[in-house]
Amino acid sequence: MLDESGRPLADALVLSHPEQLERLRAVCPEAAPTGVLAGDPCWDRMLAARPYRDRYRRALGVGRAQRLVVLNSTWNPDSLFGDDILPSLLPRLTSELPVDEYRLAAVLHPNVWYGHGPGQLRAWLDRARRAGLTLVDPLHGWRQALLAADAVIGDHGSVTYYAAALGTPVLLGAAPLAGLAPDAPVHAFVRTAPRLDPALPLRPQLTQLIDKHSPLPEPAAFTSSVPGESATRLRRLFYDIIGIPEPDAPALLEPLPLPPFEPAAHTVPLQVLTTLLGSGEVSVVRYAGPHPAPDSTGETHMAVHEDTREQSQLSLADVVFRHGAADDPRFGSPALWTTETLARHPQCALAAYITGPGTCTVRTSDDTLLHLRAEPGADADPAAYASALYAWLASGKSLREVVAQGLTAHMGGAVHRVRVNCG
């Protein structure tokens, strides 16, 4: 901070809270006069974007009945990723959290990306990505993901602290204190925040974290003592340093952009647990493995995406599905694709071509063509409706019954009513 003559190297050190100035005075009193309280533009952009949380959730394909869990890691060896906690955690998360009830996304520090390389990182996380994990853009998408999150599993990095400042429930998977100043607010947060216990089932820990969460005021208070003022204060500082008059127009920050639509893509074989609940009513719980599902209640079948990398599993699938436009010439038509799929996989009992939100075309092994359409506003994966129909028919129940009165799929806390039409 000081040159050879003992003078500060910087003209100004931008600080977001007076407590930082006090710590600067303690460690380097000569530099204290350069401290400028100017807030945090990153925090201000998140605060301004809070009203658009639902948009960010929809951009990530998070259903209304789903919980979004964001995994966050900074970049040093003691981080969630650097300590190999995250790579070992991911297979358990995809095995223990039903895909229709939880959405997973990962925010990794840019140095993780560029230290290992994007290709290597995607290769390491390949199976988790095919099980529904989304890797969030490390520069442009992480703030929106935090705003959309229902819970964050993180470490001692700043992104995890921002999550706590937003009031989001945080569970620490790595919590090193050695590199943190003992009198810093983040040190107190890491020391006292709830810990992830890898020896225990993960879903109950997340449920308890979310259901019993009470936001702490300290993270938000210490993130910025002048929320909403950073643009004004920073521009004033910059023009003062340059020595020219400041413009008359107000200083404004760029709003956070709406990320591209990126729903979960489940191309690993799905283990599906179903239970008949009543007339045309089926409970559906789908897991993306690779470990056995923690809940073995009900009948089990396998649903496999046609583009799965585990091509050998297609010969064992009870349901084969894919997503695509109804008029995609590569597949001819949904009716043609279902015919060809059942011919290609004769052991398969049902082929489902998902054509859009809440809709799919289904063909059964006895060559009955059906169209499934959920009630308007449905936001679940229609492949789950196909699995519900498969379970109903596999139990020996009547197709005529669900055609007449409809099919009701229960997934987590959500109830989806689906019309079934012959066609």
PDB file of N, CA, C and O in Angstrom, residues 1-3 6-9 13 20-35:
ATOM      1  N   MET A   1       0.814  -1.206   0.000  1.00  0.00           N
ATOM      2  CA  MET A   1       0.000   0.000   0.000  1.00  0.00           C
ATOM      3  C   MET A   1       0.855   1.267   0.000  1.00  0.00           C
ATOM      4  O   MET A   1       0.379   2.331  -0.367  1.00  0.00           O
ATOM      5  N   LEU A   2       2.132   1.147   0.434  1.00  0.00           N
ATOM      6  CA  LEU A   2       3.007   2.306   0.531  1.00  0.00           C
ATOM      7  C   LEU A   2       4.194   2.144  -0.407  1.00  0.00           C
ATOM      8  O   LEU A   2       4.661   1.032  -0.664  1.00  0.00           O
ATOM      9  N   ASP A   3       4.689   3.286  -0.933  1.00  0.00           N
ATOM     10  CA  ASP A   3       5.877   3.217  -1.774  1.00  0.00           C
ATOM     11  C   ASP A   3       7.122   3.243  -0.893  1.00  0.00           C
ATOM     12  O   ASP A   3       7.042   3.190   0.335  1.00  0.00           O
ATOM     13  N   GLY A   6       7.221   5.645   1.906  1.00  0.00           N
ATOM     14  CA  GLY A   6       6.204   5.541   2.939  1.00  0.00           C
ATOM     15  C   GLY A   6       4.896   6.228   2.607  1.00  0.00           C
ATOM     16  O   GLY A   6       4.032   6.368   3.478  1.00  0.00           O
ATOM     17  N   ARG A   7       4.738   6.672   1.344  1.00  0.00           N
ATOM     18  CA  ARG A   7       3.492   7.314   0.940  1.00  0.00           C
ATOM     19  C   ARG A   7       2.558   6.297   0.304  1.00  0.00           C
ATOM     20  O   ARG A   7       3.016   5.348  -0.338  1.00  0.00           O
ATOM     21  N   PRO A   8       1.254   6.500   0.419  1.00  0.00           N
ATOM     22  CA  PRO A   8       0.297   5.558  -0.182  1.00  0.00           C
ATOM     23  C   PRO A   8       0.467   5.474  -1.690  1.00  0.00           C
ATOM     24  O   PRO A   8       0.691   6.486  -2.368  1.00  0.00           O
ATOM     25  N   LEU A   9       0.391   4.264  -2.217  1.00  0.00           N
ATOM     26  CA  LEU A   9       0.495   4.059  -3.658  1.00  0.00           C
ATOM     27  C   LEU A   9      -0.770   4.504  -4.378  1.00  0.00           C
ATOM     28  O   LEU A   9      -0.717   4.959  -5.519  1.00  0.00           O
ATOM     29  N   LEU A  13      -8.764   4.505  -2.013  1.00  0.00           N
ATOM     30  CA  LEU A  13      -9.153   3.118  -1.763  1.00  0.00           C
ATOM     31  C   LEU A  13     -10.657   3.117  -1.505  1.00  0.00           C
ATOM     32  O   LEU A  13     -11.126   3.712  -0.522  1.00  0.00           O
ATOM     33  N   GLN A  20     -14.520  -1.093   7.412  1.00  0.00           N
ATOM     34  CA  GLN A  20     -13.328  -1.349   6.602  1.00  0.00           C
ATOM     35  C   GLN A  20     -12.292  -0.238   6.804  1.00  0.00           C
ATOM     36  O   GLN A  20     -11.081  -0.491   6.818  1.00  0.00           O
ATOM     37  N   LEU A  21     -12.783   0.986   6.944  1.00  0.00           N
ATOM     38  CA  LEU A  21     -11.865   2.093   7.204  1.00  0.00           C
ATOM     39  C   LEU A  21     -11.189   1.935   8.561  1.00  0.00           C
ATOM     40  O   LEU A  21      -9.985   2.213   8.708  1.00  0.00           O
ATOM     41  N   GLU A  22     -11.923   1.459   9.543  1.00  0.00           N
ATOM     42  CA  GLU A  22     -11.327   1.235  10.861  1.00  0.00           C
ATOM     43  C   GLU A  22     -10.249   0.166  10.790  1.00  0.00           C
ATOM     44  O   GLU A  22      -9.182   0.300  11.416  1.00  0.00           O
ATOM     45  N   ARG A  23     -10.491  -0.887  10.038  1.00  0.00           N
ATOM     46  CA  ARG A  23      -9.473  -1.928   9.908  1.00  0.00           C
ATOM     47  C   ARG A  23      -8.275  -1.427   9.107  1.00  0.00           C
ATOM     48  O   ARG A  23      -7.122  -1.820   9.360  1.00  0.00           O
ATOM     49  N   LEU A  24      -8.533  -0.557   8.106  1.00  0.00           N
ATOM     50  CA  LEU A  24      -7.426   0.038   7.350  1.00  0.00           C
ATOM     51  C   LEU A  24      -6.556   0.895   8.261  1.00  0.00           C
ATOM     52  O   LEU A  24      -5.319   0.841   8.195  1.00  0.00           O
ATOM     53  N   ARG A  25      -7.197   1.664   9.128  1.00  0.00           N
ATOM     54  CA  ARG A  25      -6.424   2.492  10.077  1.00  0.00           C
ATOM     55  C   ARG A  25      -5.572   1.628  11.001  1.00  0.00           C
ATOM     56  O   ARG A  25      -4.452   1.995  11.370  1.00  0.00           O
ATOM     57  N   ALA A  26      -6.115   0.473  11.368  1.00  0.00           N
ATOM     58  CA  ALA A  26      -5.391  -0.388  12.302  1.00  0.00           C
ATOM     59  C   ALA A  26      -4.167  -1.032  11.654  1.00  0.00           C
ATOM     60  O   ALA A  26      -3.122  -1.170  12.286  1.00  0.00           O
ATOM     61  N   VAL A  27      -4.281  -1.451  10.385  1.00  0.00           N
ATOM     62  CA  VAL A  27      -3.182  -2.184   9.752  1.00  0.00           C
ATOM     63  C   VAL A  27      -2.235  -1.268   8.990  1.00  0.00           C
ATOM     64  O   VAL A  27      -1.056  -1.585   8.815  1.00  0.00           O
ATOM     65  N   CYS A  28      -2.742  -0.123   8.509  1.00  0.00           N
ATOM     66  CA  CYS A  28      -1.888   0.782   7.740  1.00  0.00           C
ATOM     67  C   CYS A  28      -2.396   2.216   7.903  1.00  0.00           C
ATOM     68  O   CYS A  28      -3.075   2.760   7.016  1.00  0.00           O
ATOM     69  N   PRO A  29      -2.113   2.830   9.021  1.00  0.00           N
ATOM     70  CA  PRO A  29      -2.664   4.171   9.279  1.00  0.00           C
ATOM     71  C   PRO A  29      -2.254   5.203   8.239  1.00  0.00           C
ATOM     72  O   PRO A  29      -2.990   6.162   7.996  1.00  0.00           O
ATOM     73  N   GLU A  30      -1.086   5.004   7.592  1.00  0.00           N
ATOM     74  CA  GLU A  30      -0.643   5.969   6.587  1.00  0.00           C
ATOM     75  C   GLU A  30      -1.577   6.009   5.381  1.00  0.00           C
ATOM     76  O   GLU A  30      -1.674   7.021   4.682  1.00  0.00           O
ATOM     77  N   ALA A  31      -2.257   4.859   5.113  1.00  0.00           N
ATOM     78  CA  ALA A  31      -3.142   4.791   3.949  1.00  0.00           C
ATOM     79  C   ALA A  31      -4.570   5.207   4.270  1.00  0.00           C
ATOM     80  O   ALA A  31      -5.392   5.361   3.356  1.00  0.00           O
ATOM     81  N   ALA A  32      -4.864   5.398   5.547  1.00  0.00           N
ATOM     82  CA  ALA A  32      -6.246   5.697   5.944  1.00  0.00           C
ATOM     83  C   ALA A  32      -6.811   6.943   5.259  1.00  0.00           C
ATOM     84  O   ALA A  32      -7.991   6.956   4.882  1.00  0.00           O
ATOM     85  N   PRO A  33      -6.015   8.022   5.035  1.00  0.00           N
ATOM     86  CA  PRO A  33      -6.588   9.208   4.375  1.00  0.00           C
ATOM     87  C   PRO A  33      -7.071   8.949   2.945  1.00  0.00           C
ATOM     88  O   PRO A  33      -7.857   9.743   2.425  1.00  0.00           O
ATOM     89  N   THR A  34      -6.635   7.857   2.320  1.00  0.00           N
ATOM     90  CA  THR A  34      -7.082   7.569   0.952  1.00  0.00           C
ATOM     91  C   THR A  34      -8.406   6.807   0.931  1.00  0.00           C
ATOM     92  O   THR A  34      -8.991   6.615  -0.144  1.00  0.00           O
ATOM     93  N   GLY A  35      -8.875   6.353   2.074  1.00  0.00           N
ATOM     94  CA  GLY A  35     -10.117   5.597   2.127  1.00  0.00           C
ATOM     95  C   GLY A  35     -11.325   6.455   1.778  1.00  0.00           C
ATOM     96  O   GLY A  35     -11.479   7.562   2.293  1.00  0.00           O
TER      97      GLY A  35
END
